[in-house]
XYZ file of N, CA and C in Angstrom:
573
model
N -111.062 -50.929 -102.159
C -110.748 -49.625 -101.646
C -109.555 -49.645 -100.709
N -109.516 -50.492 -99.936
C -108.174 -50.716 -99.261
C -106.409 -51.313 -99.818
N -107.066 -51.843 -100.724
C -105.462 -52.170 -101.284
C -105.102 -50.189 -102.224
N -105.960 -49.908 -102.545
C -105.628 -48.166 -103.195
C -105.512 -47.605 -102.196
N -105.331 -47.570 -100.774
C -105.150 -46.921 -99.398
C -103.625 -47.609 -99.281
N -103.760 -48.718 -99.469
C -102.150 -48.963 -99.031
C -101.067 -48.833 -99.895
N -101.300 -48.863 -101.211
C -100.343 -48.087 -101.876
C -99.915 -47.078 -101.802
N -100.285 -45.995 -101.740
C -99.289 -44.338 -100.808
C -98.456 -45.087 -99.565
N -98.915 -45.512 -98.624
C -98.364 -46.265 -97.100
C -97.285 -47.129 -97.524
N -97.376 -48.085 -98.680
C -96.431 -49.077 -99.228
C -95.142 -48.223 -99.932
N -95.679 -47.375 -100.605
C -94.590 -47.254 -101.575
C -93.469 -45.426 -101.147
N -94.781 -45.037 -99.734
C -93.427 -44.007 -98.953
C -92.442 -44.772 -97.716
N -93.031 -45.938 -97.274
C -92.467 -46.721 -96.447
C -91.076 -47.387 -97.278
N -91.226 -47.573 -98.969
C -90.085 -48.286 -99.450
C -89.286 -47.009 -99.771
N -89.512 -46.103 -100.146
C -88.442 -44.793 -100.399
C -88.106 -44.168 -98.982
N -88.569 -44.546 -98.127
C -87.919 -44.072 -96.926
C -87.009 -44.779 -96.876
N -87.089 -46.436 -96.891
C -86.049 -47.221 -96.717
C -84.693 -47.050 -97.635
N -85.045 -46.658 -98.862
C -84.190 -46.779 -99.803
C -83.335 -45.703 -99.284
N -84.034 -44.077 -98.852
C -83.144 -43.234 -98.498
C -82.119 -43.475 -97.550
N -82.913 -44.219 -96.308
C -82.259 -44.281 -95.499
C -80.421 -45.292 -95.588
N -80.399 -46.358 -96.568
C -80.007 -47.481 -96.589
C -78.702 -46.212 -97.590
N -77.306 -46.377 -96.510
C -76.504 -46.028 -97.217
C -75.117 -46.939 -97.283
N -74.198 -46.928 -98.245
C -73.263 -47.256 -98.609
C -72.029 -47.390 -97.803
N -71.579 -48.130 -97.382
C -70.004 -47.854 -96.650
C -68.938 -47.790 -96.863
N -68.994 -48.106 -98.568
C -67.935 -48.099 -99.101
C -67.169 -47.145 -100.082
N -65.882 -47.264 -99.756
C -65.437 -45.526 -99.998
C -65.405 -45.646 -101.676
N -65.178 -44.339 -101.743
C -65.316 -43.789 -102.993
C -64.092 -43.340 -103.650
N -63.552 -44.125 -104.609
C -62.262 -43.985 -104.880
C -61.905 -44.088 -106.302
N -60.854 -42.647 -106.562
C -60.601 -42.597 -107.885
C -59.647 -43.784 -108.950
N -59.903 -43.587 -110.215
C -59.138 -44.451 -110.883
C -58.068 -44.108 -110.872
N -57.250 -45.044 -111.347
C -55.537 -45.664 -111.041
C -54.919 -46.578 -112.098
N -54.310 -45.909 -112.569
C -53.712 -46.589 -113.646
C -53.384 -47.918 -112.868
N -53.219 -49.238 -113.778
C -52.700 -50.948 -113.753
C -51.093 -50.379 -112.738
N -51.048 -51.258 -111.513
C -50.144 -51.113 -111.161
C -48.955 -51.230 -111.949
N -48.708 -51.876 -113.194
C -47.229 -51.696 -113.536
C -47.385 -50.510 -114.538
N -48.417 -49.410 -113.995
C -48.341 -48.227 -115.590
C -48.127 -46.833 -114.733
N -47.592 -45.786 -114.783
C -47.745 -44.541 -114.426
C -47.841 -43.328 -115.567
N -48.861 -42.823 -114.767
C -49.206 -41.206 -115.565
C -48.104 -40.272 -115.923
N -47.635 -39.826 -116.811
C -46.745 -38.809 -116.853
C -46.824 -37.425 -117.307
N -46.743 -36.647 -116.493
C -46.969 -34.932 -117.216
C -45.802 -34.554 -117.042
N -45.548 -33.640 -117.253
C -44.715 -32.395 -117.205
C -45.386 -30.613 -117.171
N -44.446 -30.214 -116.586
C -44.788 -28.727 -115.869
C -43.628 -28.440 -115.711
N -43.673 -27.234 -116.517
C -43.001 -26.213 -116.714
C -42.944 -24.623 -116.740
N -42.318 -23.905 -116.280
C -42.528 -22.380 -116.051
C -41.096 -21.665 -116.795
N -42.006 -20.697 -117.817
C -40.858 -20.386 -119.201
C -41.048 -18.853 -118.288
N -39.741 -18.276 -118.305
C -39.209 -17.307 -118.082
C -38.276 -16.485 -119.354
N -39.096 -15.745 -120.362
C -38.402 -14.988 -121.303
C -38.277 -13.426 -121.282
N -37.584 -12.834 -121.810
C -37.419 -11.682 -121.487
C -36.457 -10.786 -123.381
N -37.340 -9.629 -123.395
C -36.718 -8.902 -124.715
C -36.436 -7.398 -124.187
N -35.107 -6.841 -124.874
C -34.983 -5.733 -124.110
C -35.362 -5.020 -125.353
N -36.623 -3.840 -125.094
C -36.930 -2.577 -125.816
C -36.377 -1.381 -125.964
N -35.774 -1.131 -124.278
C -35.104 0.107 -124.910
C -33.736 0.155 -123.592
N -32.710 0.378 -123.959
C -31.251 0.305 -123.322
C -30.431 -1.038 -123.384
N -30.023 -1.518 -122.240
C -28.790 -2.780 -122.300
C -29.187 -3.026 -120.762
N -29.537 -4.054 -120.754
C -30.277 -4.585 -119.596
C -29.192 -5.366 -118.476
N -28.956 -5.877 -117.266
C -27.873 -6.184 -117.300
C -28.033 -7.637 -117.693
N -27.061 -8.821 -117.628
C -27.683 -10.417 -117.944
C -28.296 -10.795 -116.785
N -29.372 -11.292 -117.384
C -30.404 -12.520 -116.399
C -29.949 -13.692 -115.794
N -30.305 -14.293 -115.170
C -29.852 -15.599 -114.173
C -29.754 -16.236 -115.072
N -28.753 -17.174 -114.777
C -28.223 -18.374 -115.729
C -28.211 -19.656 -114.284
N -29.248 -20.631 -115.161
C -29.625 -21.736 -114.572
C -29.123 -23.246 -115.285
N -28.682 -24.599 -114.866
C -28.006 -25.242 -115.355
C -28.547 -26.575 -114.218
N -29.520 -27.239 -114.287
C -29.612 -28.644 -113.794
C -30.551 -29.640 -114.507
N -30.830 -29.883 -115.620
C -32.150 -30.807 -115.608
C -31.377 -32.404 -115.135
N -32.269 -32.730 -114.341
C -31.706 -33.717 -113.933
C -32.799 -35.326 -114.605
N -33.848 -35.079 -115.640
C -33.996 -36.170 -116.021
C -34.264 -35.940 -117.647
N -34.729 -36.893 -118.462
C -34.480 -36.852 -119.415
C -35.881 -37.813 -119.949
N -36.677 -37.431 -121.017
C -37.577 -38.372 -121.353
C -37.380 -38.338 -122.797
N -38.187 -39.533 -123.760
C -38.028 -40.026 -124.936
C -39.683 -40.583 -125.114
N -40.172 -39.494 -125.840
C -41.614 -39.455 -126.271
C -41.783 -40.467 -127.400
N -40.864 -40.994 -128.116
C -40.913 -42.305 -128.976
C -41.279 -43.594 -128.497
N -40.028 -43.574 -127.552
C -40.213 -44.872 -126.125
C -40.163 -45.035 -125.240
N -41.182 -43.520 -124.902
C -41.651 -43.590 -123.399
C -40.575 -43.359 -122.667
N -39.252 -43.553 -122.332
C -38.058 -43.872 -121.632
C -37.976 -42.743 -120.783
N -38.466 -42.533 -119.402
C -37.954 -41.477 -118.539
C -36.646 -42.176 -117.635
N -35.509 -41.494 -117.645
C -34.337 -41.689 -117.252
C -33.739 -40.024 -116.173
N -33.927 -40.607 -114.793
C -33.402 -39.815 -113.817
C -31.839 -40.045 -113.816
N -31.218 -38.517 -113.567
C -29.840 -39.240 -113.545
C -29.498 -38.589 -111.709
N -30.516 -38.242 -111.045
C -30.443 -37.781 -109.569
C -31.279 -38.783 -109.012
N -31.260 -38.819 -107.454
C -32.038 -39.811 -106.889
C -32.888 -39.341 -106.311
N -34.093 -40.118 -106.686
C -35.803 -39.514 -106.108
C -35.836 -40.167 -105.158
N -36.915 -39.447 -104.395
C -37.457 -39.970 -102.841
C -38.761 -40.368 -103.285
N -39.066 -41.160 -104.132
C -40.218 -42.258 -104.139
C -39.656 -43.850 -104.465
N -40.912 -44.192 -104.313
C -40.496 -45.535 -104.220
C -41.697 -45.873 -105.413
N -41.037 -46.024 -106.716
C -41.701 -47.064 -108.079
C -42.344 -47.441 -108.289
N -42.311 -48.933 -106.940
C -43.546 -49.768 -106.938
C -45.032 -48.976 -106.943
N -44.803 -47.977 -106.114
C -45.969 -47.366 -105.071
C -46.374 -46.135 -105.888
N -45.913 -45.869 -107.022
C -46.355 -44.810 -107.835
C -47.348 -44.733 -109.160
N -48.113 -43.966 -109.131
C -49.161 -43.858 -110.165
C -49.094 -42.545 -111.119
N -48.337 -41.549 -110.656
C -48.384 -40.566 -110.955
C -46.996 -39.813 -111.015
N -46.391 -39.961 -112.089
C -45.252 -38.902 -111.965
C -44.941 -37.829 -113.119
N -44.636 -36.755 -112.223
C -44.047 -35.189 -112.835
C -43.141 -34.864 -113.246
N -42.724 -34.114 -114.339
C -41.506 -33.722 -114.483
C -41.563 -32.216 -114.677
N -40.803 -31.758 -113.643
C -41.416 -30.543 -113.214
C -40.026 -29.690 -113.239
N -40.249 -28.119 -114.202
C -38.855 -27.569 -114.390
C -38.806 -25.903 -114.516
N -37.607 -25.335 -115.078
C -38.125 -24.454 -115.317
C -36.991 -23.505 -116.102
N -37.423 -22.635 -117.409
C -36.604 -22.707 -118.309
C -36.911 -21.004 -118.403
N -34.988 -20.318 -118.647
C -34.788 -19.613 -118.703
C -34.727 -18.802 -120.010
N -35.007 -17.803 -120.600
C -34.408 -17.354 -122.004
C -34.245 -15.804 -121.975
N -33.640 -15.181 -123.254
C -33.412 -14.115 -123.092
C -32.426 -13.202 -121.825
N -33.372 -11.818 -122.066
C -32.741 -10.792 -120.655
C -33.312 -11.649 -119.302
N -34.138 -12.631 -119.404
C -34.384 -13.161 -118.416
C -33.661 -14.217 -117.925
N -32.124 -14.568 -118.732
C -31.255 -15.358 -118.282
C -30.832 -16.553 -119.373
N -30.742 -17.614 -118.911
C -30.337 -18.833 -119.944
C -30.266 -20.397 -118.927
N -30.837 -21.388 -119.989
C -30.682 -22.495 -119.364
C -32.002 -23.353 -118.726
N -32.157 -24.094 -118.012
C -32.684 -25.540 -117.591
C -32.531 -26.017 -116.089
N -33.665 -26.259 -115.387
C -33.815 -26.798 -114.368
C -34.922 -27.686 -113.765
N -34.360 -28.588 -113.837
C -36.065 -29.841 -113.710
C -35.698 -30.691 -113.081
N -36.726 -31.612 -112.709
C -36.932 -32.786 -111.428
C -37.887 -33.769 -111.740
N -37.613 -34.864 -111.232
C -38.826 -35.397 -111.645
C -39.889 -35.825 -109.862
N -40.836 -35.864 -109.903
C -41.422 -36.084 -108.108
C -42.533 -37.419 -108.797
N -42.783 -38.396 -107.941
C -43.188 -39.079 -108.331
C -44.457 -39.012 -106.907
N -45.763 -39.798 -107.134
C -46.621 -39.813 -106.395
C -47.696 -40.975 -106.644
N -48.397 -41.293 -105.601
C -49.180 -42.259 -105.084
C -50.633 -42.519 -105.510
N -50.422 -41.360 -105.196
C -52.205 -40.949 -104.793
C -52.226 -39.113 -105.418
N -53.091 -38.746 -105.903
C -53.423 -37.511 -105.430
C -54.265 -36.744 -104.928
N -54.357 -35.660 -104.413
C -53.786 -34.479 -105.243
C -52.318 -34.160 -105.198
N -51.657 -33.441 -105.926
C -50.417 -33.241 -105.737
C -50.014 -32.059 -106.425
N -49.494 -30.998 -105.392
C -49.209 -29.544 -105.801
C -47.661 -29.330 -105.753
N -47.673 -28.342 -106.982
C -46.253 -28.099 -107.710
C -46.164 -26.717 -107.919
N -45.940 -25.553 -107.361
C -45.901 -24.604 -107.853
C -47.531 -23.962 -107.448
N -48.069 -23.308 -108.843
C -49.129 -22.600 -108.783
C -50.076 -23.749 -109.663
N -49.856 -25.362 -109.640
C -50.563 -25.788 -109.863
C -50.466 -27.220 -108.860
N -51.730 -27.706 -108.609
C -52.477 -28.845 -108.476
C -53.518 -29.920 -109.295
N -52.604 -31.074 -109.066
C -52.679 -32.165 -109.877
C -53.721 -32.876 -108.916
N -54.885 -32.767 -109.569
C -55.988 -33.523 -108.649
C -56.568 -34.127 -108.560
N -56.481 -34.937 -110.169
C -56.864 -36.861 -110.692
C -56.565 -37.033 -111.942
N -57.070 -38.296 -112.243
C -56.317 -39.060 -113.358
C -57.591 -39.893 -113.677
N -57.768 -40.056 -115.021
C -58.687 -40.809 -115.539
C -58.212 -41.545 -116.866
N -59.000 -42.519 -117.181
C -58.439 -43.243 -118.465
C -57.976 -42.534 -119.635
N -58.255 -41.171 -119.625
C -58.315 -40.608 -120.838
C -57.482 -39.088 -120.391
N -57.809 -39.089 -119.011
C -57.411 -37.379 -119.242
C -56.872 -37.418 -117.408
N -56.389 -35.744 -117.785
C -56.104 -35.744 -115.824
C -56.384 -34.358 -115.964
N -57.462 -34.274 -114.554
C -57.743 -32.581 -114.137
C -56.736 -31.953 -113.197
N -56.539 -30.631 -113.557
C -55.136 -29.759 -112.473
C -56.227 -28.791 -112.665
N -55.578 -28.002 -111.438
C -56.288 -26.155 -111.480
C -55.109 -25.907 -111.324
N -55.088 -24.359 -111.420
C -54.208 -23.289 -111.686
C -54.892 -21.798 -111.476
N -54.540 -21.341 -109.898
C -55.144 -20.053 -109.551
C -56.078 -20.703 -109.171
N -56.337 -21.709 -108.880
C -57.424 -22.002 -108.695
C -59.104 -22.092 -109.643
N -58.520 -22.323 -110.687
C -59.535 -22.159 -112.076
C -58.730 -23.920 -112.406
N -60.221 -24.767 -112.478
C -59.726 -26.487 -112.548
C -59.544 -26.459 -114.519
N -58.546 -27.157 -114.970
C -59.145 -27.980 -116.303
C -58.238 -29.222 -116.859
N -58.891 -29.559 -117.856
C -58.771 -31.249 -117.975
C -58.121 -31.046 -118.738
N -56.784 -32.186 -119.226
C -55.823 -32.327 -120.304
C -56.223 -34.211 -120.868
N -56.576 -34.288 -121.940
C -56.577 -35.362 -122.675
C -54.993 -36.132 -123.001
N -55.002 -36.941 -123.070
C -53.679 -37.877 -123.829
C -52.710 -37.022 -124.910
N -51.670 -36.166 -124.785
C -51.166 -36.034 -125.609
C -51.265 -34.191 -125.895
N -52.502 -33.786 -124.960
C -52.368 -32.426 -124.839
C -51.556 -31.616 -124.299
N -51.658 -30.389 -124.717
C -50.749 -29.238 -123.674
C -51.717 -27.934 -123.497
N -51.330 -27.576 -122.222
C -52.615 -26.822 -122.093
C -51.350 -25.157 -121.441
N -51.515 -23.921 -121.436
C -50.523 -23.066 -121.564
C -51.341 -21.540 -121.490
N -50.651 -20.943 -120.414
C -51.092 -19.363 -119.741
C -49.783 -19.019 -119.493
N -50.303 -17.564 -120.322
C -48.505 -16.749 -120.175
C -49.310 -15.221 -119.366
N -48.242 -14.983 -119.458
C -48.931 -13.307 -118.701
C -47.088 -12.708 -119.190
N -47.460 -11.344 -119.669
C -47.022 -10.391 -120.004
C -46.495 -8.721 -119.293
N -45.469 -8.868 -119.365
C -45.373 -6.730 -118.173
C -44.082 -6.388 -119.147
N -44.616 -5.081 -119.196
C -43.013 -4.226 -119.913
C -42.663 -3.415 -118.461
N -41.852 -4.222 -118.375
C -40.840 -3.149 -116.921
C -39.582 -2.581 -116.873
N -39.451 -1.184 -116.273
C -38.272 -0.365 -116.387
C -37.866 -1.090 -115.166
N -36.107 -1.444 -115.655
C -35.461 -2.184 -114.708
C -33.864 -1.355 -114.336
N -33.340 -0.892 -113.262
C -31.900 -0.002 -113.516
C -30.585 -0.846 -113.921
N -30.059 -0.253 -115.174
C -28.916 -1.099 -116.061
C -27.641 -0.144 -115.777
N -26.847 -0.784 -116.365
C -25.258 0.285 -116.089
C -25.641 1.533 -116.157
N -25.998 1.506 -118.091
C -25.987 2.734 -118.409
C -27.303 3.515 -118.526
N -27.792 3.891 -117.147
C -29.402 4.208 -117.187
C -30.211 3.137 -117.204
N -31.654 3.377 -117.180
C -32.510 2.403 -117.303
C -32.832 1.357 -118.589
N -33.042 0.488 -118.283
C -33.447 -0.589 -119.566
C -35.282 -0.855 -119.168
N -35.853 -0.843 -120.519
C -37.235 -1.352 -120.904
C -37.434 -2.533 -121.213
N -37.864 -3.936 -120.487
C -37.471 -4.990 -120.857
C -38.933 -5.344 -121.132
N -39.688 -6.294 -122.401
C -40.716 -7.113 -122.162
C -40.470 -8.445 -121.544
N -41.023 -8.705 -120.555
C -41.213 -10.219 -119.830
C -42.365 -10.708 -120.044
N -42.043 -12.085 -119.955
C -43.243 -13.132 -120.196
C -43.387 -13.874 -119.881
N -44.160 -15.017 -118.870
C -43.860 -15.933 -118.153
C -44.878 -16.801 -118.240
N -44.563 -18.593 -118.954
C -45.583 -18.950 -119.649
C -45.896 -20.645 -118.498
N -46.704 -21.074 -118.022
C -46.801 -22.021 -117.278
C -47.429 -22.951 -118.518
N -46.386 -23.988 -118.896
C -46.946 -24.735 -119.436
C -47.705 -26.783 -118.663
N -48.277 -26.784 -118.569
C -48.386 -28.197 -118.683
C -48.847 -29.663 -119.869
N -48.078 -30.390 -119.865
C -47.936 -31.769 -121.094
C -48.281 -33.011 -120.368
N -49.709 -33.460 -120.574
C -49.776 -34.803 -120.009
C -49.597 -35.261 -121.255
N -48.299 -36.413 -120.835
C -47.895 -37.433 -122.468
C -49.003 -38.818 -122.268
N -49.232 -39.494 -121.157
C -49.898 -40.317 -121.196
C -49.903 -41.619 -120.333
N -49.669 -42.646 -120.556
C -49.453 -43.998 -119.744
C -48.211 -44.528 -120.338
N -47.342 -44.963 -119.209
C -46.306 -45.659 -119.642
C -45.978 -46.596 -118.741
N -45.123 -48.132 -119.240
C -44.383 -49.031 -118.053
C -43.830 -48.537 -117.127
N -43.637 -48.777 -116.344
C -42.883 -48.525 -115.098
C -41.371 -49.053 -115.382
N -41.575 -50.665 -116.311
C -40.288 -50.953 -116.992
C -39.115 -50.058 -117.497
N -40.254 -48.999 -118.066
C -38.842 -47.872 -118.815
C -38.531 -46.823 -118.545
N -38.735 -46.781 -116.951
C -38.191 -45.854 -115.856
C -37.002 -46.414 -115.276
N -36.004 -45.085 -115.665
C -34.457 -45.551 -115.612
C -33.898 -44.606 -114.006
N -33.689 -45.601 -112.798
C -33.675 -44.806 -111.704
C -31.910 -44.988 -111.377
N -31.423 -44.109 -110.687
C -30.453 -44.541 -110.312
C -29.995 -45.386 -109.025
């Protein structure tokens, strides 16, 4: 009768312990092999169609300053970044492209990073896993796999004032993001 008395006593005395007994060690996300970094791209498409009049011309934009090669991996900056290579796990190529009444042309960067999270715009880059990396946008999170593209446009027909009277223009403005995947650090071309 007494050893069936000490079992309740035995076995809340060991789950107390167990609760109590915690961990000190931090909790930390995966990281690509130091000689590999993540690469996405982010981009914000600015197009524009005129419906009704002659609109006047849109901004004309002119810098991409890097260049990648989805065959062989090869990202080639031809401006100089403020990271440092060694120390990077995560890099962006982050731009933004003009068309139509909404202008003409190219403007991109590349930002490189450590650790994240890391915010660009109206999005945040907020881990990386073997397979995929989660961002939100507006604050709504989702995951991109190896090789995906994931893409929200939003739409307005707006009366805008042109020479001759008003112009009806459709705009459209599409936030795309492209995680391509893992690549050497080798075939990052810095200046």
């Amino acid at each position: 009768m007494e050893s069936k008395a000490l079992k309740p006593v035995v076995l809340s005395i060991f789950i107390a312990l167990m609760l109590s007994c915690g961990s000190t060690k931090k909790v930390t996300s995966w990281q690509p092999p130091a000689d590999q970094y993540a690469f996405v791209e982010y981009y914000t498409i600015y197009q524009g169609q005129a419906l009704e009049g002659d609109p006047p011309p849109g901004m004309r934009i002119d810098g991409p300053t890097y260049t990648f090669d989805r065959a062989s991996g090869e990202l080639t900056s031809y401006k100089e970044v403020n990271f440092n290579l060694d120390t990077v796990s995560f890099i962006l190529g982050a731009g933004v492209v003009r068309r139509g009444t909404e202008g003409g042309g190219m403007s991109s960067r590349i930002i490189g990073a450590g650790k994240l999270p890391l915010k660009q715009g109206r999005v945040s880059f907020e881990s990386i896993a073997q397979e995929s990396i989660t961002f939100t946008f507006n604050d709504e999170k989702f995951a991109l796999g190896v090789g995906e593209v994931w893409e929200q446009s939003f739409e307005t027909v707006d009366t805008i004032p042109a020479l001759k009277g008003n112009a009806v223009v459709l705009r459209k403005i599409s936030h795309q993001v492209n995680f391509h995947g893992f690549y050497s650090k080798e075939t990052v071309g810095l200046p």
